[in-house]
Coordinates of C-alpha atoms in Angstrom, one line a residue:
M15 CA 4.9 77.3 193.6
I16 CA 6.2 75.2 191.5
F17 CA 7.4 76.0 187.8
I18 CA 7.1 73.4 185.6
E19 CA 8.9 74.2 182.1
K20 CA 7.2 71.8 179.3
W21 CA 7.4 71.1 175.4
T22 CA 6.6 69.7 172.8
R23 CA 7.2 69.1 169.2
D24 CA 6.0 67.7 166.2
I25 CA 7.4 66.4 162.9
E26 CA 6.4 64.0 160.0
I27 CA 9.1 61.5 159.3
N28 CA 9.4 60.2 156.0
A29 CA 10.1 56.6 157.4
P30 CA 8.3 53.3 158.4
I31 CA 7.4 53.5 161.9
E32 CA 9.2 50.4 162.9
Q33 CA 12.5 52.5 161.7
V34 CA 12.0 55.0 163.4
W35 CA 11.4 53.2 166.2
K36 CA 14.7 51.9 166.7
F37 CA 16.7 54.9 167.0
L38 CA 14.2 55.1 170.8
D39 CA 13.9 51.7 171.2
G40 CA 17.3 50.2 170.0
S41 CA 21.1 49.7 170.5
L42 CA 23.4 52.6 171.6
E43 CA 24.6 52.4 168.8
N44 CA 21.6 53.3 167.1
M45 CA 20.2 55.8 170.0
Q46 CA 23.6 58.0 169.4
K47 CA 22.2 58.3 165.7
I48 CA 19.6 60.6 167.4
M49 CA 21.5 61.8 170.6
P50 CA 25.2 61.5 170.0
Q51 CA 26.2 62.7 173.2
V52 CA 25.1 59.7 175.4
V53 CA 28.5 57.8 175.4
E54 CA 27.1 54.4 176.9
H55 CA 23.5 53.3 177.9
K56 CA 23.6 49.7 180.4
P57 CA 20.7 47.8 181.5
V58 CA 20.3 48.0 186.1
K59 CA 17.2 46.7 186.5
I60 CA 14.6 44.7 183.0
T61 CA 10.9 44.3 183.9
E62 CA 8.8 41.9 181.6
E63 CA 6.9 44.8 180.5
V64 CA 9.9 46.2 180.2
V65 CA 7.3 49.7 182.5
G66 CA 9.8 50.1 185.6
S67 CA 13.5 48.6 184.3
V68 CA 15.8 51.3 184.7
Y69 CA 18.8 51.9 182.3
R70 CA 22.3 53.6 183.8
Q71 CA 23.4 56.8 181.1
K72 CA 26.5 58.8 180.9
Y73 CA 25.9 61.6 178.5
R74 CA 28.6 64.1 177.6
E75 CA 28.4 67.5 177.4
G76 CA 31.8 69.5 176.5
K77 CA 34.2 67.8 178.6
R78 CA 31.5 67.0 181.3
T79 CA 30.1 63.7 181.7
E80 CA 27.2 63.1 183.8
E81 CA 25.7 59.7 184.5
Y82 CA 22.3 59.1 185.5
D83 CA 19.4 56.4 186.4
I84 CA 17.0 56.6 183.6
E85 CA 13.4 54.7 184.5
T86 CA 11.4 53.3 181.9
L87 CA 7.8 54.8 183.2
E88 CA 5.3 54.1 180.2
Y89 CA 5.9 51.7 177.2
L90 CA 3.8 50.7 173.7
N91 CA 4.8 49.0 171.1
A92 CA 2.0 48.5 168.7
T93 CA 1.6 48.0 165.2
N94 CA 0.8 51.4 164.8
E95 CA 1.2 53.1 167.6
K96 CA 4.4 53.2 170.0
K97 CA 5.2 54.9 172.8
L98 CA 7.9 55.4 175.7
K99 CA 8.4 57.7 178.1
V100 CA 11.5 57.8 180.7
G101 CA 12.0 59.8 183.4
F102 CA 15.4 61.1 185.1
T103 CA 17.1 63.0 187.6
L104 CA 19.6 65.6 185.6
A105 CA 22.3 66.9 188.3
K106 CA 20.8 66.5 191.6
M107 CA 17.9 69.8 190.4
F108 CA 15.6 68.9 188.1
E109 CA 13.0 65.9 187.3
I110 CA 13.0 65.4 183.8
T111 CA 10.6 63.0 181.5
A112 CA 10.7 62.5 177.8
F113 CA 7.8 61.4 176.4
Y114 CA 8.4 59.7 172.4
E115 CA 5.2 58.9 170.4
L116 CA 5.3 57.4 166.8
N117 CA 1.5 56.9 165.0
K118 CA 2.0 55.0 161.6
I119 CA 0.5 57.4 159.1
N120 CA 1.8 55.0 156.3
D121 CA 3.9 52.2 155.6
N122 CA 6.5 55.4 154.4
K123 CA 5.3 57.7 156.8
T124 CA 5.3 58.1 160.6
S125 CA 4.3 61.2 162.6
F126 CA 6.9 61.8 165.5
T127 CA 5.7 64.0 168.8
Y128 CA 8.1 64.6 171.2
T129 CA 7.3 66.4 174.8
V130 CA 10.0 67.1 177.8
T131 CA 8.8 68.5 180.9
S132 CA 11.7 69.6 183.5
R133 CA 10.5 70.5 187.1
P134 CA 13.5 71.8 189.8
I135 CA 13.7 70.0 192.9
K136 CA 14.8 72.6 195.3
W137 CA 15.3 76.2 194.3

């Protein structure tokens, strides 16, 4: 039996959907505003359709820095709905996916759902 951990958080954000999206699908500087431990995010392979693109990311936890490749598994950038799902292997021990969903409530309010799954590679 494989134990998969999954958790989801929902929140309404008082900001336009495009403004929230920039923190997920924008520059390293924007990404660091919500994930300050990410110290590097460089493209390794970019695909035209975005899905399949790979980024090398460095993540600092205390004095230790982990490096891993993040693959884009799902991508949607529509006017009223945006989705980004990425996957990576952490410390050769866990397969992690992070799924971000944004939905426009109105011009100044966005629904944000964040779902993470963690699956151990070996016991």
